[in-house]
PDB file of C-alpha atoms in Angstrom:
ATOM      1  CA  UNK A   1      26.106  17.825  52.839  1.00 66.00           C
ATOM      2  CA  UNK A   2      22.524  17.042  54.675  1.00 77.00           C
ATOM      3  CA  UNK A   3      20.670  19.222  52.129  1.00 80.00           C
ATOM      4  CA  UNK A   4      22.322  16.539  49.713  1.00 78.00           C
ATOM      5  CA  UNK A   5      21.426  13.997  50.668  1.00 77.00           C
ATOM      6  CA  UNK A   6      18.069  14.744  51.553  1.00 76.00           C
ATOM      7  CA  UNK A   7      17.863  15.865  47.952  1.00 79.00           C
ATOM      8  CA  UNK A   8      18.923  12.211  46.979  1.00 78.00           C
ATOM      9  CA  UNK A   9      16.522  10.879  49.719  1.00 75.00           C
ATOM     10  CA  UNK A  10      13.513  12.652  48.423  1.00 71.00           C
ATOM     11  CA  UNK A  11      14.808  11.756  44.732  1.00 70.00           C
ATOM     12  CA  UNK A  12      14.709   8.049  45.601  1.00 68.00           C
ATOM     13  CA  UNK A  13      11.300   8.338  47.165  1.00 69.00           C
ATOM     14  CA  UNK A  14       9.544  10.408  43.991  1.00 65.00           C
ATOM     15  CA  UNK A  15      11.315   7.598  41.802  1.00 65.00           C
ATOM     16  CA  UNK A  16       9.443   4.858  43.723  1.00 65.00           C
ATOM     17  CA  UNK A  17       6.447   6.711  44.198  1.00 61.00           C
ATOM     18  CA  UNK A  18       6.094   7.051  40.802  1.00 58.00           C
ATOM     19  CA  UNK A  19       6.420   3.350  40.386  1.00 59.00           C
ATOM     20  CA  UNK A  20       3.784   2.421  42.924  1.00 61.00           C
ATOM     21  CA  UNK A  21       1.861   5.256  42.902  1.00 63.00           C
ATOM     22  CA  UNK A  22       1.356   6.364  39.284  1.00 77.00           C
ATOM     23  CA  UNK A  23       0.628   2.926  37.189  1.00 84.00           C
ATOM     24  CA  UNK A  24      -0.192   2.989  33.882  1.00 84.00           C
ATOM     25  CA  UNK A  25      -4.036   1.446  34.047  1.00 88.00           C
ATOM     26  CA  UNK A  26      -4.416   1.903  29.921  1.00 90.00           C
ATOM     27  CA  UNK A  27      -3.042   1.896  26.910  1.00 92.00           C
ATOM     28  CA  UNK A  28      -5.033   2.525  24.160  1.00 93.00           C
ATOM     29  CA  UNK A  29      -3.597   2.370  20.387  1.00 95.00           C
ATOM     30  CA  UNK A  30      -4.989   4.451  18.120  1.00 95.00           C
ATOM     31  CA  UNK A  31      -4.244   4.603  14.195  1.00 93.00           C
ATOM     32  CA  UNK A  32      -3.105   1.255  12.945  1.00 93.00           C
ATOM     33  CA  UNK A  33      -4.333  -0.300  10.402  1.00 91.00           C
ATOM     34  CA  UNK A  34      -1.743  -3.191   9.433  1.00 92.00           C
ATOM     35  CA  UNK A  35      -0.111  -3.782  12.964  1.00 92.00           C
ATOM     36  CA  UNK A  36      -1.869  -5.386  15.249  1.00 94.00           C
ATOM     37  CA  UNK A  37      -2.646  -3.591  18.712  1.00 93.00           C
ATOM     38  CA  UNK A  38      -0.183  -6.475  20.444  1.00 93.00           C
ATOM     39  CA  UNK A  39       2.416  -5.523  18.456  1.00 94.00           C
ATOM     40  CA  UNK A  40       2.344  -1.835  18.315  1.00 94.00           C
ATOM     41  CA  UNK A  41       2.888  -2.379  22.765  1.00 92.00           C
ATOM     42  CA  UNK A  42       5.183  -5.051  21.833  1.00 92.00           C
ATOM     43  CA  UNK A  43       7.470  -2.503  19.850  1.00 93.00           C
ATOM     44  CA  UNK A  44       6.477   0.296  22.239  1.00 91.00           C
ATOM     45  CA  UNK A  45       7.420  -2.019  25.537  1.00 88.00           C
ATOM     46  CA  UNK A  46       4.186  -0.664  27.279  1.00 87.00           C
ATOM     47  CA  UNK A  47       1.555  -2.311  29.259  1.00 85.00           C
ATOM     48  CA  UNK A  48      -0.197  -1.502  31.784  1.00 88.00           C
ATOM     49  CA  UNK A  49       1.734  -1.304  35.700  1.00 85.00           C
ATOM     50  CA  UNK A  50       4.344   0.188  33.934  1.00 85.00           C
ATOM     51  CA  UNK A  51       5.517   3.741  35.993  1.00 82.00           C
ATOM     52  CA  UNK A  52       3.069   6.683  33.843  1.00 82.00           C
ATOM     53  CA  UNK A  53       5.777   9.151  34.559  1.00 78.00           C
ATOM     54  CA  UNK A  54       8.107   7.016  32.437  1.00 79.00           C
ATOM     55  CA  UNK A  55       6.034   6.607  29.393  1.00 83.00           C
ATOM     56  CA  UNK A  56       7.654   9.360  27.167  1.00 85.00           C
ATOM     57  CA  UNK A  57       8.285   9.404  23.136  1.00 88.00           C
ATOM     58  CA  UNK A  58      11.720   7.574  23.763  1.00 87.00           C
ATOM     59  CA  UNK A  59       9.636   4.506  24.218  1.00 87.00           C
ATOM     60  CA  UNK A  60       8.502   4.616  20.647  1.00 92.00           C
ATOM     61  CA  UNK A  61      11.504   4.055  19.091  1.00 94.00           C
ATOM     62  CA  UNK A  62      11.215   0.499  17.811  1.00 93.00           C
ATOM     63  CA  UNK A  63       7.587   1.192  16.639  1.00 94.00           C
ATOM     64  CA  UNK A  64       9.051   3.942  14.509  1.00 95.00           C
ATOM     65  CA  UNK A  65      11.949   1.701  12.935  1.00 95.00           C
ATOM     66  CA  UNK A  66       9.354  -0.657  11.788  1.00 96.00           C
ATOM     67  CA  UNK A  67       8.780   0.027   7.824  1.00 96.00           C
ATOM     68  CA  UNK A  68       4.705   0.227   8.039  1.00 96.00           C
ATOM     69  CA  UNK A  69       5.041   2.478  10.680  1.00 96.00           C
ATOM     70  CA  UNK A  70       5.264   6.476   9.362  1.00 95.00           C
ATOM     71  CA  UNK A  71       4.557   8.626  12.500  1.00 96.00           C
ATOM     72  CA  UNK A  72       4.072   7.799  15.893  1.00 95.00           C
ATOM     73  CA  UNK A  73       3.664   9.834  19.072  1.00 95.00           C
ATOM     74  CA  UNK A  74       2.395   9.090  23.194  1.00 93.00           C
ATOM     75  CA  UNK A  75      -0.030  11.006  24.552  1.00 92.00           C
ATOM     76  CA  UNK A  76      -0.841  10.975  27.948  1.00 89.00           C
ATOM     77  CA  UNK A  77      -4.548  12.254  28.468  1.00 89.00           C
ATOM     78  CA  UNK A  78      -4.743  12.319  31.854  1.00 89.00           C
ATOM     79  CA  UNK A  79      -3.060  10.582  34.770  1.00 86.00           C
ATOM     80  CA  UNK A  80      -2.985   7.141  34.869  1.00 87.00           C
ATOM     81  CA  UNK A  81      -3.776   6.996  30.700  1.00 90.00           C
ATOM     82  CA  UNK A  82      -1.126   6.653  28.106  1.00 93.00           C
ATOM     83  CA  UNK A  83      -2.144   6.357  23.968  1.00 95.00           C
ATOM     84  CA  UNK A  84      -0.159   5.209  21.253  1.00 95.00           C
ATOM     85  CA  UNK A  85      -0.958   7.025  17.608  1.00 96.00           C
ATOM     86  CA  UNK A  86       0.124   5.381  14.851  1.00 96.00           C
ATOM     87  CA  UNK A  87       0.036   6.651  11.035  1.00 96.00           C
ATOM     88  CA  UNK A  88       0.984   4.182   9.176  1.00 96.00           C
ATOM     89  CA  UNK A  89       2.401   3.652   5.481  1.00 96.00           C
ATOM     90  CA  UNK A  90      -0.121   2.406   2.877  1.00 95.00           C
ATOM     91  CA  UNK A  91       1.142   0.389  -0.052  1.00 95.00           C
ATOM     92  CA  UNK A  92       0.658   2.155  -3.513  1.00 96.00           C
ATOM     93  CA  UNK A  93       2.677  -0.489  -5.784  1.00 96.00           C
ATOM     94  CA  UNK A  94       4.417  -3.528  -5.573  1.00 95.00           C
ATOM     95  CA  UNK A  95       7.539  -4.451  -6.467  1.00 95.00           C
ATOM     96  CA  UNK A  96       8.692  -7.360  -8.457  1.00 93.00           C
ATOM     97  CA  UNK A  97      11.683  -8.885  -6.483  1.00 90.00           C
ATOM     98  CA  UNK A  98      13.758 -12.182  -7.216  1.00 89.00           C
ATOM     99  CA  UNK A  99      12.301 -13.432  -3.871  1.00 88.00           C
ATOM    100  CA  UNK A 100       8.914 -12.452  -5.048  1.00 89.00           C
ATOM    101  CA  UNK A 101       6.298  -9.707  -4.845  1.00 93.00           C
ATOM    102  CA  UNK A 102       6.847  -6.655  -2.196  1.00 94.00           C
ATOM    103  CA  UNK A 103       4.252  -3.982  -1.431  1.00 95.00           C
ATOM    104  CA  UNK A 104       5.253  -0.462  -1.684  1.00 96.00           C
ATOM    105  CA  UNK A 105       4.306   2.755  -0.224  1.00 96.00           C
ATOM    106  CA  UNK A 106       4.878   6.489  -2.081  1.00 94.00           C
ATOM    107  CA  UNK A 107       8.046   6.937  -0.091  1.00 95.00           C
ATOM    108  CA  UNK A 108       9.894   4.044  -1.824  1.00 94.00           C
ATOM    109  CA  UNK A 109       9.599   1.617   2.111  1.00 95.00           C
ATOM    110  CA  UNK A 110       9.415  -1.826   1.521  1.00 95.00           C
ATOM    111  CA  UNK A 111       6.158  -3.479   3.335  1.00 95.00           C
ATOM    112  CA  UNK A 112       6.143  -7.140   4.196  1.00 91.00           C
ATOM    113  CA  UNK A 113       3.268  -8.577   4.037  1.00 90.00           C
ATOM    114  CA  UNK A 114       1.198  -6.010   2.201  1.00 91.00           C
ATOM    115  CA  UNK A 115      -1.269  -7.502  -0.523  1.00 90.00           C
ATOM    116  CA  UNK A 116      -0.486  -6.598  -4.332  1.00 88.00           C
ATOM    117  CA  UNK A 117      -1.913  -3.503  -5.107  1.00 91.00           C
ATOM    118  CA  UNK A 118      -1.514  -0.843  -7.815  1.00 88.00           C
ATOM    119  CA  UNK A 119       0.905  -0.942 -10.471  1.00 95.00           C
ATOM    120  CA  UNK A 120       3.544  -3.253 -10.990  1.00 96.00           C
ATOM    121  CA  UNK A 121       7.160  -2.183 -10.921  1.00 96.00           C
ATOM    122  CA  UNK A 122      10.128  -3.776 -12.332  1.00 95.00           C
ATOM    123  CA  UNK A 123      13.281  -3.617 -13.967  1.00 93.00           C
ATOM    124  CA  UNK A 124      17.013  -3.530 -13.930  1.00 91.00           C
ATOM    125  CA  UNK A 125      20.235  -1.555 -14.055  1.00 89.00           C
ATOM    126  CA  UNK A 126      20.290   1.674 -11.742  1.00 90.00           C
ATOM    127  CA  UNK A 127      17.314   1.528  -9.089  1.00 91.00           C
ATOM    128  CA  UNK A 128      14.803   3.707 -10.226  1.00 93.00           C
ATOM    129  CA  UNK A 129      11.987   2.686  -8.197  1.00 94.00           C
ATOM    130  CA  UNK A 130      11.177   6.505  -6.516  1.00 94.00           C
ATOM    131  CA  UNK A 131      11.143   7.739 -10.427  1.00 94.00           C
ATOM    132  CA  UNK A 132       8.650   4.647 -11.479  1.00 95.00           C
ATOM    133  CA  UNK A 133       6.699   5.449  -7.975  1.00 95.00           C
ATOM    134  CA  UNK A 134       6.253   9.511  -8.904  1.00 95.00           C
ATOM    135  CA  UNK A 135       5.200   8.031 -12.365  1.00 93.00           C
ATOM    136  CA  UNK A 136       2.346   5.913 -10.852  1.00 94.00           C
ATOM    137  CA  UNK A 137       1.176   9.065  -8.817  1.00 93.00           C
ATOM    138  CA  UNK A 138       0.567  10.936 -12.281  1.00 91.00           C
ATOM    139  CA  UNK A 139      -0.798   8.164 -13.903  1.00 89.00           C
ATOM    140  CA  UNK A 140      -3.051   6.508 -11.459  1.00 89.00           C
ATOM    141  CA  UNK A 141      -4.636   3.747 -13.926  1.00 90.00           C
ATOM    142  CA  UNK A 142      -1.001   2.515 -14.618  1.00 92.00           C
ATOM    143  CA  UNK A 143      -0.942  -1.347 -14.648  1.00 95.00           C
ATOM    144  CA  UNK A 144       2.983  -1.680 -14.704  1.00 96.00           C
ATOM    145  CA  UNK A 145       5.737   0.050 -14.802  1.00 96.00           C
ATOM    146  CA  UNK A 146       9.378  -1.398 -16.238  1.00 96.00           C
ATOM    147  CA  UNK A 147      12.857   0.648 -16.068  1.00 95.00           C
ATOM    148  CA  UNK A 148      16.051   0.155 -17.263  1.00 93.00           C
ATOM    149  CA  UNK A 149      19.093   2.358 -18.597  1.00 92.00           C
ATOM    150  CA  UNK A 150      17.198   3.604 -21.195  1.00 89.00           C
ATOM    151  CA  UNK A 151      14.198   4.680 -19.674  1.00 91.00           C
ATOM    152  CA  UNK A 152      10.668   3.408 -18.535  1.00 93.00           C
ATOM    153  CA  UNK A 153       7.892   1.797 -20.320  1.00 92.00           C
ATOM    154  CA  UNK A 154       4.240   2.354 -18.599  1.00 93.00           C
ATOM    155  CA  UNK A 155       1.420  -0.115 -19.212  1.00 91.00           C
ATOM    156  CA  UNK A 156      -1.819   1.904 -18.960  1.00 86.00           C
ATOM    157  CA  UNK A 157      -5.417   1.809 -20.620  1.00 83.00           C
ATOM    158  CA  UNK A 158      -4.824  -1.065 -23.052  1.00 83.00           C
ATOM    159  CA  UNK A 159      -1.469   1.321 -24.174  1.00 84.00           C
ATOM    160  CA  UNK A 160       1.968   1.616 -23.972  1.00 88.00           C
ATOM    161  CA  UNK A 161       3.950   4.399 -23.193  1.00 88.00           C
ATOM    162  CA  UNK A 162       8.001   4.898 -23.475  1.00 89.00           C
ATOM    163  CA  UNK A 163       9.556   7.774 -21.756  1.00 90.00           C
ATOM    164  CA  UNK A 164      13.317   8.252 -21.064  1.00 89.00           C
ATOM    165  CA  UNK A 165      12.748  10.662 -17.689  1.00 87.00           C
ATOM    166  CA  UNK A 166       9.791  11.733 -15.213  1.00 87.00           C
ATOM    167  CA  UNK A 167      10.574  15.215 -16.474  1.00 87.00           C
ATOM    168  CA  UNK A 168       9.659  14.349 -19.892  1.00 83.00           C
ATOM    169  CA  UNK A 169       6.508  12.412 -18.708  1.00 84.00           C
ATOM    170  CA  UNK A 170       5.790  15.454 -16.792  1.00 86.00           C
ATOM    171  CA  UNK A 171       6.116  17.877 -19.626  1.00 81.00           C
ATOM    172  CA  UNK A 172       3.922  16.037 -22.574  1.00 80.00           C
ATOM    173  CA  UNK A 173       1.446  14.148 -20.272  1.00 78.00           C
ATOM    174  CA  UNK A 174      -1.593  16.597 -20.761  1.00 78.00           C
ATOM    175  CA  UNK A 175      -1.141  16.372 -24.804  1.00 74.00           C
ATOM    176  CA  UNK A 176      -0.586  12.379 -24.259  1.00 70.00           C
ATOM    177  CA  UNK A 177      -3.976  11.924 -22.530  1.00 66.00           C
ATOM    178  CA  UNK A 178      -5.776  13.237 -25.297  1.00 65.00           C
ATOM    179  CA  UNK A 179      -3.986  11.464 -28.224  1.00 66.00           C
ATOM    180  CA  UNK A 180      -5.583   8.500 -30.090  1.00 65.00           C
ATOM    181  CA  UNK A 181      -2.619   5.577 -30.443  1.00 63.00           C
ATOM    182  CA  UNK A 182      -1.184   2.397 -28.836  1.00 72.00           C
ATOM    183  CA  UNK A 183       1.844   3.038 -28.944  1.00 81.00           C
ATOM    184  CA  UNK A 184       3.443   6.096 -27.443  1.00 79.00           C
ATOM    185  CA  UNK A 185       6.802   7.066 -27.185  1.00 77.00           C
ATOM    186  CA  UNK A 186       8.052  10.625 -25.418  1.00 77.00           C
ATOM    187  CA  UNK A 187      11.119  12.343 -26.372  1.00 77.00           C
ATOM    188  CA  UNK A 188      12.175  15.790 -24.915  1.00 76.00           C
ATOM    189  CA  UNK A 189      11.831  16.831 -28.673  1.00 77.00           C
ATOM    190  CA  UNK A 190       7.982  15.751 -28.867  1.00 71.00           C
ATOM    191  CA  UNK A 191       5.626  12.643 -28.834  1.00 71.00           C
ATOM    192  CA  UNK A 192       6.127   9.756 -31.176  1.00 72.00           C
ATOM    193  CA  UNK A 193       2.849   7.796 -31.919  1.00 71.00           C
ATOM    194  CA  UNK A 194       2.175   4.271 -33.287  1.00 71.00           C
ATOM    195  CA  UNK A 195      -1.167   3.631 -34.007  1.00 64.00           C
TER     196      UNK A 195
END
């Protein structure tokens, strides 16, 4: 029973040691881009005078629910030192919503707040917004990008381009780059051109 409690006694005093003894004295944020350094500790509820033993990836969990937010991991360098590194999403499209324009990175996340870039995507029926993202990747100088039941229709180089499925896009798009035409349709039998 005394070994017990002197177990729990010298538990109690390591606990508040650690809280007195051990501070935090910096946090450094490393990584972001989009978040600001106030909210990346704001999310990761760590500041300096917080207990060093204590900061462990646990903390993190709120930064990593946020949408720009793809990785992030603590580090403690040395004793007294914590760091937060952030990878974050970057927008590669934007979305055309009813409530207006949303950024978009490769993985199909939603970003508030990003600016415009790349291609734009729209449509309707069946959400194919990962298909119409995988079809920007393989044509880079895409301007937009519509869906709908049928199939997608790609705005790209002062053309336009009708596919019914990325597979088919994948298949003919070597032969497509090199043909002369405005109009281009592709159908798993072949390419359809209107000049």
């Amino acid at each position: 029973m005394s070994r017990f409690v002197l177990a729990l006694l010298l538990g109690a005093t390591l606990y508040v040691a650690s809280l007195v003894a051990w501070p935090i004295e910096r946090v450094e944020v490393a990584g972001n881009a989009h978040l600001e350094r106030a909210r990346v500790l704001e999310l990761a509820d760590l500041y300096p005078g917080d207990p060093w033993l204590w900061a462990t990836q646990g903390r993190l969990k709120a930064l990593r629910n946020d949408p720009w937010v793809l990785e992030a991991r603590l580090e403690r360098p040395r004793v007294g030192a914590v760091r937060i590194v952030v990878r974050e999403r970057v927008p590669v499209a934007t979305l055309e919503t009813p409530e207006g324009p949303v950024g978009l990175a490769a993985d199909g996340t939603r970003l508030p707040g990003a600016q415009p870039t790349g291609p734009v995507i729209e449509g309707f029926g069946h959400d194919r917004t990962l298909e119409a993202l995988q079809i920007a990747a393989l044509m880079p100088t895409a301007k937009r990008i519509a869906y709908n039941p049928a199939g997608f229709t790609v705005d790209w180089e002062g053309r336009h381009l009708w596919i019914r499925n990325l597979e088919n896009l994948r298949v003919w798009l070597p032969r497509v780059n090199m043909m002369r035409g405005n109009d281009v349709a592709i159908y798993s039998w072949g390419v359809s051109i209107r000049r």
